PDB file of C-alpha atoms and ligand atoms in Angstrom:
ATOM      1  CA  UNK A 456     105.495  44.662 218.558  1.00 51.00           C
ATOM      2  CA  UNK A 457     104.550  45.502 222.378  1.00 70.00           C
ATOM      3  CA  UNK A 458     101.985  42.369 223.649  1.00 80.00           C
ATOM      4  CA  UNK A 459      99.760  43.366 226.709  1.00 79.00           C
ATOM      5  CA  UNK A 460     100.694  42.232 230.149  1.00 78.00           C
ATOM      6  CA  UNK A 461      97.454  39.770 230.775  1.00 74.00           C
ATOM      7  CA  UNK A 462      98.417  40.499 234.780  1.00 72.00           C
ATOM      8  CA  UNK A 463      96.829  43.602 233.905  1.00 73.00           C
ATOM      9  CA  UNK A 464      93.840  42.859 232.542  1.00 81.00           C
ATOM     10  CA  UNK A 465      90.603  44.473 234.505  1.00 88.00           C
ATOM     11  CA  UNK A 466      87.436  43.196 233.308  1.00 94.00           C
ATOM     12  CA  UNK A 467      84.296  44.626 235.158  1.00 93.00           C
ATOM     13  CA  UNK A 468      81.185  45.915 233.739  1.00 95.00           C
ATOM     14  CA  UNK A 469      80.114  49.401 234.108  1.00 96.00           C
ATOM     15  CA  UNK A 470      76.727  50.372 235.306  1.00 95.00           C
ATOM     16  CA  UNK A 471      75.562  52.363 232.415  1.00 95.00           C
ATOM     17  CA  UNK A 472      72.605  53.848 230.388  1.00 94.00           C
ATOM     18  CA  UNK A 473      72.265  55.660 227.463  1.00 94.00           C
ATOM     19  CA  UNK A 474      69.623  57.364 226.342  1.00 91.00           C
ATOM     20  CA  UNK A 475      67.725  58.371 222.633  1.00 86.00           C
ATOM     21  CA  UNK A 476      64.678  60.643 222.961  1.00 83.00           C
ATOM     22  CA  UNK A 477      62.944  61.441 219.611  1.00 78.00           C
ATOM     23  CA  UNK A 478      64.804  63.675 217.098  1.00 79.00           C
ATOM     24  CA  UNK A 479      67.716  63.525 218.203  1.00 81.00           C
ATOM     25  CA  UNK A 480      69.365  61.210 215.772  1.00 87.00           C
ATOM     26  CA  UNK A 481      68.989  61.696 211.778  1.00 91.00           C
ATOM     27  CA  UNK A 482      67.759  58.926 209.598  1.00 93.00           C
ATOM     28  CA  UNK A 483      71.312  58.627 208.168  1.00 95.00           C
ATOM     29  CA  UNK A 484      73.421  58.983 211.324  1.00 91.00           C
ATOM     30  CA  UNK A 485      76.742  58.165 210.433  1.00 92.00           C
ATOM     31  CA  UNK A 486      77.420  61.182 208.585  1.00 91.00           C
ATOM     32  CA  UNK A 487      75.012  61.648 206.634  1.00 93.00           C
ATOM     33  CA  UNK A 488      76.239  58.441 204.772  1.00 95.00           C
ATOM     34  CA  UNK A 489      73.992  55.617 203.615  1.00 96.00           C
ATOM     35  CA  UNK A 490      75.249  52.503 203.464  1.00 97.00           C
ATOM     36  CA  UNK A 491      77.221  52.693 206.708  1.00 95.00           C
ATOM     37  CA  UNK A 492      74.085  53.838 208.358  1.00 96.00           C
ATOM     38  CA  UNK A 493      72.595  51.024 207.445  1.00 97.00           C
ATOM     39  CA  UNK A 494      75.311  48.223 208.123  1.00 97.00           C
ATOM     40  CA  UNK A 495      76.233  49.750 211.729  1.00 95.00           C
ATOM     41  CA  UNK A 496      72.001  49.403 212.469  1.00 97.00           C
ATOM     42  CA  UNK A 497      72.244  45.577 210.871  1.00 98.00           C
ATOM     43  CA  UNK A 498      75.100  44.887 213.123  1.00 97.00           C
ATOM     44  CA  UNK A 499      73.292  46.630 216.114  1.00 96.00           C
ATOM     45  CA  UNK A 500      70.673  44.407 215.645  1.00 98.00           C
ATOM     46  CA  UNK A 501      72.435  41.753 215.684  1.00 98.00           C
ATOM     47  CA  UNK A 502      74.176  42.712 219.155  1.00 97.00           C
ATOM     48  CA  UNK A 503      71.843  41.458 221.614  1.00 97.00           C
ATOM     49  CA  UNK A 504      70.839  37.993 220.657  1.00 98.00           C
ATOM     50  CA  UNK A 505      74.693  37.275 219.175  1.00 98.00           C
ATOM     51  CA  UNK A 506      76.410  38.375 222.838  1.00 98.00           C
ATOM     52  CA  UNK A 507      73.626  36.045 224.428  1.00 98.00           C
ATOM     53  CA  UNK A 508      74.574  33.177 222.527  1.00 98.00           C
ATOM     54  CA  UNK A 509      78.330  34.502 223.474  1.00 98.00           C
ATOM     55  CA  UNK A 510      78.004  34.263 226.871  1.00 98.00           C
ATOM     56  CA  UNK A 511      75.986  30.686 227.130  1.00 98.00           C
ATOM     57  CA  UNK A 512      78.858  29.480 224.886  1.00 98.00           C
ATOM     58  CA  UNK A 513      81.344  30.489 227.478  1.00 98.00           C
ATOM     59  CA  UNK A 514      79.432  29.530 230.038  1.00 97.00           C
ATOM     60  CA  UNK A 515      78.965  26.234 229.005  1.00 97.00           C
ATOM     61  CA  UNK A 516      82.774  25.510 228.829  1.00 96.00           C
ATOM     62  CA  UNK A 517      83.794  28.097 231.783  1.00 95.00           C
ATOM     63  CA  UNK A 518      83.346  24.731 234.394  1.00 91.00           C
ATOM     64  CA  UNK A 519      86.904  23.453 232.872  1.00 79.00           C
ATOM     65  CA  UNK A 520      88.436  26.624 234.125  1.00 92.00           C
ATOM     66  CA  UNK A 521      90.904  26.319 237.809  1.00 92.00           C
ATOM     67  CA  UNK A 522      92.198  29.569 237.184  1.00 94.00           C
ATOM     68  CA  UNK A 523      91.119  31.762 239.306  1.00 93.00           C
ATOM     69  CA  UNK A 524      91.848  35.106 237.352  1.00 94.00           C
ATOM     70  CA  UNK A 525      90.496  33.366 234.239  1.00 95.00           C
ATOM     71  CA  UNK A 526      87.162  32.767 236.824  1.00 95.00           C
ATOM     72  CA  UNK A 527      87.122  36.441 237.726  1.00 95.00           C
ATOM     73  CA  UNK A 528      87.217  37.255 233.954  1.00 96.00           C
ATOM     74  CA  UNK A 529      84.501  35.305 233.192  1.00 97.00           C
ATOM     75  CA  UNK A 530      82.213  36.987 235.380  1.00 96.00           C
ATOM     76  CA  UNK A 531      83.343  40.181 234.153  1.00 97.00           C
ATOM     77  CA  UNK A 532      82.843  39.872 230.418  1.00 98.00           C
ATOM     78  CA  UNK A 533      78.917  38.524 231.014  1.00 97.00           C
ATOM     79  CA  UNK A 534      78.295  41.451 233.175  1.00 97.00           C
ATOM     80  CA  UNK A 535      79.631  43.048 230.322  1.00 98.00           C
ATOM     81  CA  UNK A 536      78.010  41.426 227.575  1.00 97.00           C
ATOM     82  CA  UNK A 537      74.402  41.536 229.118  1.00 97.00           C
ATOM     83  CA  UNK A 538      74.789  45.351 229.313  1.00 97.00           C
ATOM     84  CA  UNK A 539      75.862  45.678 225.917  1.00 97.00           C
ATOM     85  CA  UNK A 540      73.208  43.804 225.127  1.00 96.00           C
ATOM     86  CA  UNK A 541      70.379  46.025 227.309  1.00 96.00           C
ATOM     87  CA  UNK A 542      71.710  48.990 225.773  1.00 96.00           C
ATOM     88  CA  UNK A 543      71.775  47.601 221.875  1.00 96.00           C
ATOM     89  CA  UNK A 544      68.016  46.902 222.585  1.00 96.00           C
ATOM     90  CA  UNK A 545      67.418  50.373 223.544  1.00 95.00           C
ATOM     91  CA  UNK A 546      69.216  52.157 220.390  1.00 95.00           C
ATOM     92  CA  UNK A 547      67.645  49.065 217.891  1.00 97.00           C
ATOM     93  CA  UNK A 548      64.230  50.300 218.941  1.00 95.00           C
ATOM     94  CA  UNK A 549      65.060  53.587 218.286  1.00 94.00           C
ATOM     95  CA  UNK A 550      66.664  52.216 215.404  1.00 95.00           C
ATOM     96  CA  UNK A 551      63.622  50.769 214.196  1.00 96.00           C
ATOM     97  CA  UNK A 552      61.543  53.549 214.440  1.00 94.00           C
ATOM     98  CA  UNK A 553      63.813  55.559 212.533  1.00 93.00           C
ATOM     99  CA  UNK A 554      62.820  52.507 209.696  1.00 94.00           C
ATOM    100  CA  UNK A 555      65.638  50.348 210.411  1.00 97.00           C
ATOM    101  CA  UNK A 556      64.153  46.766 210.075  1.00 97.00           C
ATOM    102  CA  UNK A 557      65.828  45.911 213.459  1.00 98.00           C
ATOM    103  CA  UNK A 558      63.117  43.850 215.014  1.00 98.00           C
ATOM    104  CA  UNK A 559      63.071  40.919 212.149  1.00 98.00           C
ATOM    105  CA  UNK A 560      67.178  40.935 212.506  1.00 98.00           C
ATOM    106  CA  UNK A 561      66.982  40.511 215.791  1.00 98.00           C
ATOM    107  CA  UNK A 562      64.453  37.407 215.159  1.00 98.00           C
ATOM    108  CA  UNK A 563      66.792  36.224 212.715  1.00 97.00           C
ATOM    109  CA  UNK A 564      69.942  36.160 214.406  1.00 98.00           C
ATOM    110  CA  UNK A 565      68.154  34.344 217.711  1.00 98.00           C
ATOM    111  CA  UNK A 566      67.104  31.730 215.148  1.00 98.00           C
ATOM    112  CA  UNK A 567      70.657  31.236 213.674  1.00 97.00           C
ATOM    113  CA  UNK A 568      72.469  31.354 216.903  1.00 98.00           C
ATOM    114  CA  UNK A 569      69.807  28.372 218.078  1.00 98.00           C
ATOM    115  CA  UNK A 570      70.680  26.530 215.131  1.00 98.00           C
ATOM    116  CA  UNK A 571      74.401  26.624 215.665  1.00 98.00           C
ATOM    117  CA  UNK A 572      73.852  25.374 219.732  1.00 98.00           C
ATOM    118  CA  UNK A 573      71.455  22.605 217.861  1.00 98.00           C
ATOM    119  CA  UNK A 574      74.295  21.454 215.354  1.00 97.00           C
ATOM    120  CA  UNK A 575      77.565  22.278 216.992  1.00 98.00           C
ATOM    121  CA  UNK A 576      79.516  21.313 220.062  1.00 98.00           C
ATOM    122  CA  UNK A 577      79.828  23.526 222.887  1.00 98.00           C
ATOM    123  CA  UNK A 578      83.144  23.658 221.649  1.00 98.00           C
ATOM    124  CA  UNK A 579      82.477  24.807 218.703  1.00 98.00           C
ATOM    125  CA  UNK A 580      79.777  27.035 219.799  1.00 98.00           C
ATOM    126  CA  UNK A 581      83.087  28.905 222.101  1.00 98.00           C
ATOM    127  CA  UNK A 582      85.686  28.669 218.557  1.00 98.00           C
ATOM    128  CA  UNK A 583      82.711  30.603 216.622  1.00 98.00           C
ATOM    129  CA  UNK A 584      81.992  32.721 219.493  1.00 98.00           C
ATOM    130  CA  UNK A 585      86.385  33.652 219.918  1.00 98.00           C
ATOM    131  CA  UNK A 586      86.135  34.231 216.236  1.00 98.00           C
ATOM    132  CA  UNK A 587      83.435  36.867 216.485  1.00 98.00           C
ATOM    133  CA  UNK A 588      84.935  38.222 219.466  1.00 98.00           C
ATOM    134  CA  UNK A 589      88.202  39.151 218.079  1.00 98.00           C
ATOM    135  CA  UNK A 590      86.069  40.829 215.000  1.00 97.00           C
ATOM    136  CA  UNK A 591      84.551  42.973 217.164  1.00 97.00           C
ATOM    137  CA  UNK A 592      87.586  43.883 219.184  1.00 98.00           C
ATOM    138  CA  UNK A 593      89.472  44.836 215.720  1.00 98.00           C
ATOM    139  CA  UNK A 594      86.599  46.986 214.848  1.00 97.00           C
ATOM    140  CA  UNK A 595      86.372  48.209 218.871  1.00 97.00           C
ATOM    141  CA  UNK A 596      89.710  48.821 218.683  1.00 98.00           C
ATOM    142  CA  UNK A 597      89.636  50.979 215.090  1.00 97.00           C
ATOM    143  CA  UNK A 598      86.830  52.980 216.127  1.00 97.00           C
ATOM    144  CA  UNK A 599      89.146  53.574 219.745  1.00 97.00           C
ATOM    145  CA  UNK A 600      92.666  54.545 217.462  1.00 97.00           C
ATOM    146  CA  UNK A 601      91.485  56.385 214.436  1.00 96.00           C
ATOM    147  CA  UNK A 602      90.052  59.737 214.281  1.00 95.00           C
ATOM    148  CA  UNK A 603      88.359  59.312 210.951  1.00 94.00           C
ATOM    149  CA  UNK A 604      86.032  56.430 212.476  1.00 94.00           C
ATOM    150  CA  UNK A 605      85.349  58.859 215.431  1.00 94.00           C
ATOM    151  CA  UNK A 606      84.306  61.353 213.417  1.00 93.00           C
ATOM    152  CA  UNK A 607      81.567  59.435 211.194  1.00 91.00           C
ATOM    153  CA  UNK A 608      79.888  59.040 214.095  1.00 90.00           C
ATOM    154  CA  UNK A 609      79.854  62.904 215.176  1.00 85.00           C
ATOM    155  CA  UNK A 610      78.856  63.810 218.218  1.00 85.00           C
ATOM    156  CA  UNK A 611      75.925  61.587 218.946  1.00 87.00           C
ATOM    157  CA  UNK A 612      74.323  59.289 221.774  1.00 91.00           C
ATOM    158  CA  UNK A 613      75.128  56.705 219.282  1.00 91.00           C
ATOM    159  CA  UNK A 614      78.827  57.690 219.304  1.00 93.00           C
ATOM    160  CA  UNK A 615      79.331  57.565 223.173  1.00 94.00           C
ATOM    161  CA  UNK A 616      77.443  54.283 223.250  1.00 95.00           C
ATOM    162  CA  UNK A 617      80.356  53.054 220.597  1.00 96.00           C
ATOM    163  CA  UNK A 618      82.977  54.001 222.531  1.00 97.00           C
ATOM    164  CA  UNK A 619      81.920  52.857 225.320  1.00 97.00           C
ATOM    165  CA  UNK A 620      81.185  49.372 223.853  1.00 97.00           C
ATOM    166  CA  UNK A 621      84.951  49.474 222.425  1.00 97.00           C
ATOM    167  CA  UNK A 622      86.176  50.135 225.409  1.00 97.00           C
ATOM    168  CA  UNK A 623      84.820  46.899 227.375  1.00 98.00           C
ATOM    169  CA  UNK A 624      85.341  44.775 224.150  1.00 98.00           C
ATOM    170  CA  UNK A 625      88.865  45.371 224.241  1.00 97.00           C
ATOM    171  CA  UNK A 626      89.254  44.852 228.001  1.00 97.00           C
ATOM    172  CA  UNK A 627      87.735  41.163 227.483  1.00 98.00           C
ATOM    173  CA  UNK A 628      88.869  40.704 224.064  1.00 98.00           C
ATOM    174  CA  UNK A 629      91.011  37.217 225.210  1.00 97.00           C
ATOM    175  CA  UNK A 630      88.412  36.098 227.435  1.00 97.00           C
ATOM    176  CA  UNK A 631      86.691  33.435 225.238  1.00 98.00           C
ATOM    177  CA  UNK A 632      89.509  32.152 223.486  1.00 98.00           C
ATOM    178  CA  UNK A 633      91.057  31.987 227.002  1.00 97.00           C
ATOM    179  CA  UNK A 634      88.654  29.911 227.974  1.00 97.00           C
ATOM    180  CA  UNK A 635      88.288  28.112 224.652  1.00 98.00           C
ATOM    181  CA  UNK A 636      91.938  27.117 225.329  1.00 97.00           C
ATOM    182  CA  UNK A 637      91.667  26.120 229.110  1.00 96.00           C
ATOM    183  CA  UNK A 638      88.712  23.784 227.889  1.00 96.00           C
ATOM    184  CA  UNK A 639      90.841  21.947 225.593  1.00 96.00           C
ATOM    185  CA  UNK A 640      89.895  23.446 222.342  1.00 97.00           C
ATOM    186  CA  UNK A 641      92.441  22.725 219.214  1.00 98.00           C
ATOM    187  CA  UNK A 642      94.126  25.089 217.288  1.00 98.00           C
ATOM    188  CA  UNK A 643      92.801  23.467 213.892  1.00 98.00           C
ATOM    189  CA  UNK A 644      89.063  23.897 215.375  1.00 98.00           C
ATOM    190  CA  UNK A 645      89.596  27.400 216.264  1.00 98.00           C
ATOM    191  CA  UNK A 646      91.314  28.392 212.882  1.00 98.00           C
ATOM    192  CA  UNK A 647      88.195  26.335 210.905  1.00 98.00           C
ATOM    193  CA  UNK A 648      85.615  28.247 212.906  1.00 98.00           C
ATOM    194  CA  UNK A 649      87.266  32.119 211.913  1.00 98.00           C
ATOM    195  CA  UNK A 650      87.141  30.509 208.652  1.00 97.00           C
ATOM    196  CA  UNK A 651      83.256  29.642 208.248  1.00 97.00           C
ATOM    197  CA  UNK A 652      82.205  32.370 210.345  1.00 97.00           C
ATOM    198  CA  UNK A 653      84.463  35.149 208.074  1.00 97.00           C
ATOM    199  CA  UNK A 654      82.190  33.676 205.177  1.00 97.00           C
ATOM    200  CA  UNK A 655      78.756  33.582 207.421  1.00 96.00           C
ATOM    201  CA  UNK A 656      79.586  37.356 208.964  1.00 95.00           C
ATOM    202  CA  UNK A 657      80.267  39.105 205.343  1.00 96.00           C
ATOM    203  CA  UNK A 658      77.596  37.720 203.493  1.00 97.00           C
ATOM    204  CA  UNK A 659      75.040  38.508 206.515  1.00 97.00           C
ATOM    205  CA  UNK A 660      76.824  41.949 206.317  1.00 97.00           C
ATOM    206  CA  UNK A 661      76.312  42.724 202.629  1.00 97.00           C
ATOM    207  CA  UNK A 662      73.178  40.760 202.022  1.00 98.00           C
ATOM    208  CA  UNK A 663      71.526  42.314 204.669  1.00 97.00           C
ATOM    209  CA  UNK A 664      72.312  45.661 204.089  1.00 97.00           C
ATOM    210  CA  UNK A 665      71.407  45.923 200.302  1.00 97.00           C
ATOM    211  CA  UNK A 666      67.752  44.617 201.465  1.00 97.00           C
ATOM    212  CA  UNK A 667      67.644  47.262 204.090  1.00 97.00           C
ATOM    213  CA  UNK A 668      69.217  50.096 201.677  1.00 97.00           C
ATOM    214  CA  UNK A 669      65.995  48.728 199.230  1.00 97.00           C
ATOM    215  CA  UNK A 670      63.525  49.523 201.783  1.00 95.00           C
ATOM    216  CA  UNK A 671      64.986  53.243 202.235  1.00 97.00           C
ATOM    217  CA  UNK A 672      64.046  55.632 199.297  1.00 96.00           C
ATOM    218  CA  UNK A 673      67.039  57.684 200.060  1.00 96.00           C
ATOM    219  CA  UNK A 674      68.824  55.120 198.391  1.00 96.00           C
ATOM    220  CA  UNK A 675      66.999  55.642 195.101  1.00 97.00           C
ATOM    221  CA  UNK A 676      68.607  58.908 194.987  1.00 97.00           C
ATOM    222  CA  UNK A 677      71.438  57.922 192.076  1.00 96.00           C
ATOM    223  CA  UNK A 678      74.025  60.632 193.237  1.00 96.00           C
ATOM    224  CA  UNK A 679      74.018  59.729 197.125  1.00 96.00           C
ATOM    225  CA  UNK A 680      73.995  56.033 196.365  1.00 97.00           C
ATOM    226  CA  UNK A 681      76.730  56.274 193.973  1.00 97.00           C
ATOM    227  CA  UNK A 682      79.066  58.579 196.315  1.00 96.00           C
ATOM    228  CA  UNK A 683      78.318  56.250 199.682  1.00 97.00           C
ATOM    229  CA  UNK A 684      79.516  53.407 197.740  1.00 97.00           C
ATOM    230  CA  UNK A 685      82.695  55.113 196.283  1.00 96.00           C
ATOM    231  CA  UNK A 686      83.738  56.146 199.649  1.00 95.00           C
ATOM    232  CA  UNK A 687      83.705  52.619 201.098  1.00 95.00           C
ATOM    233  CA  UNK A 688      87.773  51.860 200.111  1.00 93.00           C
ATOM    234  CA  UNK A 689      88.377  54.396 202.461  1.00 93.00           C
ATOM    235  CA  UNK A 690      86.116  53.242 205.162  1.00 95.00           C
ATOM    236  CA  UNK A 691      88.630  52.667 208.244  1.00 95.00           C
ATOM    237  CA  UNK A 692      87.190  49.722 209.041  1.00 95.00           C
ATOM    238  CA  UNK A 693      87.880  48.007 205.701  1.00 95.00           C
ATOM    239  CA  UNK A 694      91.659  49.758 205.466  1.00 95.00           C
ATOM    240  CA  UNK A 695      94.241  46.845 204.899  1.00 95.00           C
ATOM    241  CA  UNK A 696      96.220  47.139 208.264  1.00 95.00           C
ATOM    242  CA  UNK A 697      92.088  46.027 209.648  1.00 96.00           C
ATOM    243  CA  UNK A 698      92.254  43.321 207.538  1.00 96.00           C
ATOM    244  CA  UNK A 699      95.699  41.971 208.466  1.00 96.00           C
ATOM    245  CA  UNK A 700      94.741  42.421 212.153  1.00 97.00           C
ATOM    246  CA  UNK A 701      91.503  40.061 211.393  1.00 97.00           C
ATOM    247  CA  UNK A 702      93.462  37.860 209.518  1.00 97.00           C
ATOM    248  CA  UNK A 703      96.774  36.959 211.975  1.00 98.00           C
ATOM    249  CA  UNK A 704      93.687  35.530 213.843  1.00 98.00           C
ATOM    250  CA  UNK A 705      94.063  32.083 211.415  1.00 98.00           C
ATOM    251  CA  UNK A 706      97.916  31.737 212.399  1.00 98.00           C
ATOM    252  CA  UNK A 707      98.863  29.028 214.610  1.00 97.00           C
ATOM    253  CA  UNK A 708      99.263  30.215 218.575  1.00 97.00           C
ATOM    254  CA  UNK A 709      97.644  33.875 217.669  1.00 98.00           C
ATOM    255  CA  UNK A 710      96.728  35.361 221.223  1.00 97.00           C
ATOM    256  CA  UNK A 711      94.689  38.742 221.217  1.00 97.00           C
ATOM    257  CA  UNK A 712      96.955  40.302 223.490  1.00 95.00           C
ATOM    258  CA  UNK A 713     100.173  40.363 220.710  1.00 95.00           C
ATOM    259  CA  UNK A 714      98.751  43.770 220.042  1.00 95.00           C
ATOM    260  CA  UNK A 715      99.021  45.933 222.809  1.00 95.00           C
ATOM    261  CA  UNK A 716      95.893  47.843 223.479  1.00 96.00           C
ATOM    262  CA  UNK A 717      97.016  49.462 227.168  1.00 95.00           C
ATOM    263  CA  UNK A 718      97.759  52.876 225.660  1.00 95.00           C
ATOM    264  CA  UNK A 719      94.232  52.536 223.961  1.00 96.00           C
ATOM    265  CA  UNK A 720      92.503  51.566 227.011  1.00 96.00           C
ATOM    266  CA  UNK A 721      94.345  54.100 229.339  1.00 95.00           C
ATOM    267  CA  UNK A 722      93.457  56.942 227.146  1.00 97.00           C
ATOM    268  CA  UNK A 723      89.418  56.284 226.722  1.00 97.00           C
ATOM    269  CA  UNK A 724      89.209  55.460 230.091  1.00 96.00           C
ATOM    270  CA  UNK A 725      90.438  58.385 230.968  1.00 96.00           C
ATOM    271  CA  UNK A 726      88.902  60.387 228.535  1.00 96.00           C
ATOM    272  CA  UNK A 727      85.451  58.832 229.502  1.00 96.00           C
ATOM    273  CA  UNK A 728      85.162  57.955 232.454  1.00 95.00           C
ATOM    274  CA  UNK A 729      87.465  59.682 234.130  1.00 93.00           C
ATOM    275  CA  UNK A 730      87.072  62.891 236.811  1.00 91.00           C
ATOM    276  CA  UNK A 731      86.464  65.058 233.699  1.00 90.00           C
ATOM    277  CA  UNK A 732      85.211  62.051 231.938  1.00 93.00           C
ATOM    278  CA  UNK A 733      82.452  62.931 229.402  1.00 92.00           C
ATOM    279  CA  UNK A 734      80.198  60.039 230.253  1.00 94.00           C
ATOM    280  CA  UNK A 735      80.501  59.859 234.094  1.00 94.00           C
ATOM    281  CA  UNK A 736      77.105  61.446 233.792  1.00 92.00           C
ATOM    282  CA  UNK A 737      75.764  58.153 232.244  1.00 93.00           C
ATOM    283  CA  UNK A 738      77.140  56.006 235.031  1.00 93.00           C
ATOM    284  CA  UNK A 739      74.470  54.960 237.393  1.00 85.00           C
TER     285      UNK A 739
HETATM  286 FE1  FE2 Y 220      79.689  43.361 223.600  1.00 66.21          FE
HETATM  287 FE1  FE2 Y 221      82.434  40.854 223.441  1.00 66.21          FE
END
């Protein structure tokens, strides 16, 4: 398997904005499709206050750091994150008003990520925060190489905002466990925080979504409930070659950059925000 060259490595935030004026998304706008409309808006919400909590964490340890790439990184992936951030807050009010209960899981997930900075190290606060990071670049990095996740997502605001997201959490996808490493941080604590976090992110996941589904009454229609539910083996992001990818994450000396995402990048980049790109409009 091809690794990326980390000499390569650009991270810089874009200045971007998205916009979602009323009526232009549908209730269920992932296709139509309830329960995935309803787990991307949980996850959403969870967006702004989680990538805060991300960035403190690195923060916090980024004073250990002599390497001056590594530095340059750093500075790149919070410019990135407090974007991403910005523009989740936009689309989860949106979100909200669409019925989404966005608001009280955005409450919720400041008061769990102030629990773990209470209890936890800032070490461990950087492991948990590498773990989550390398979920989100598998999913970035699904929605970026398969078709099939493109397409549930149409041809929506909330589609470009995706890919754009993708895109800048694969360019800093190594940057906290970079720095997680530079500060000292052990292979066994990394490997035991993907392990209580995999637990903490599903449950939060499923849980969180059946109460939301309860509050929708589209979901006490037995036929659509019953076919969104039998189409989630085939979900791409819970295919098996996802879940190896999240997985190799718990072997000893895993580094993001085994898989090679440079074709990936090069291509979306391109495809975005190049001369023809389609969101150079949304670049301020
Ligand atoms: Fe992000
Ligand atoms: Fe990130």
């Amino acid at each position: 398997m091809n690794a990326t060259d980390p000499t390569k490595r650009v991270v810089r935030a874009r200045r971007i904005q998205f916009a979602y004026p009323a009526g232009t998304l549908a209730r269920h706008y992932v296709d139509g499709d309830l329960v995935t409309s309803h787990a991307i808006a949980f996850l959403s919400a969870t967006f702004p206050e989680g990538e805060d909590f991300f960035v403190r964490s690195v923060r916090r340890c980024a004073g250990e750091i002599t390497d001056p790439e590594l530095k340059s990184q750093v500075q790149g992936f919070i410019g990135q994150e407090v974007t991403h951030g910005r523009e989740h807050r936009a689309l989860n009010e949106r979100l909200q008003e669409m019925g989404y209960p966005t608001r009280r899981w955005d409450r919720t997930t400041r008061r769990v990520m102030a629990r773990y900075e209470r209890f936890f190290s800032p070490l461990t606060c950087l492991a948990i925060t590498a773990a989550l990071e390398h979920f989100t670049a598998v999913f970035a990095e699904t929605l970026l190489g398969d078709e099939r996740a493109q397409a549930l997502l149409g041809s929506t605001e909330v589609r470009s905002m995706l890919l754009w997201h993708a895109i800048e959490e694969s360019e800093h996808r190594s940057v906290a466990i970079d720095v997680y490493r530079a500060a000292g941080g052990t292979e066994r604590r990394r490997i035991w925080a993907m392990r209580g976090i995999s637990i903490r992110f599903a449950t939060a996941i499923v849980v969180n979504t059946t109460l939301s589904l309860l509050g929708d009454r589209a979901a006490y229609n037995p036929i659509r409930l019953v076919r969104s539910l039998a189409a989630l083996p085939r979900l791409p992001f819970l295919a098996r070659a996802v879940q190896r990818r999240v997985g190799a994450y718990t072997k000893q000396g895993f580094h993001p950059d085994d898989t090679d995402n440079t074709a990936l990048l090069q291509y979306w980049t391109a495809e975005l925000f190049g001369e023809k790109g389609t969101l150079t409009d949304h670049l301020r």
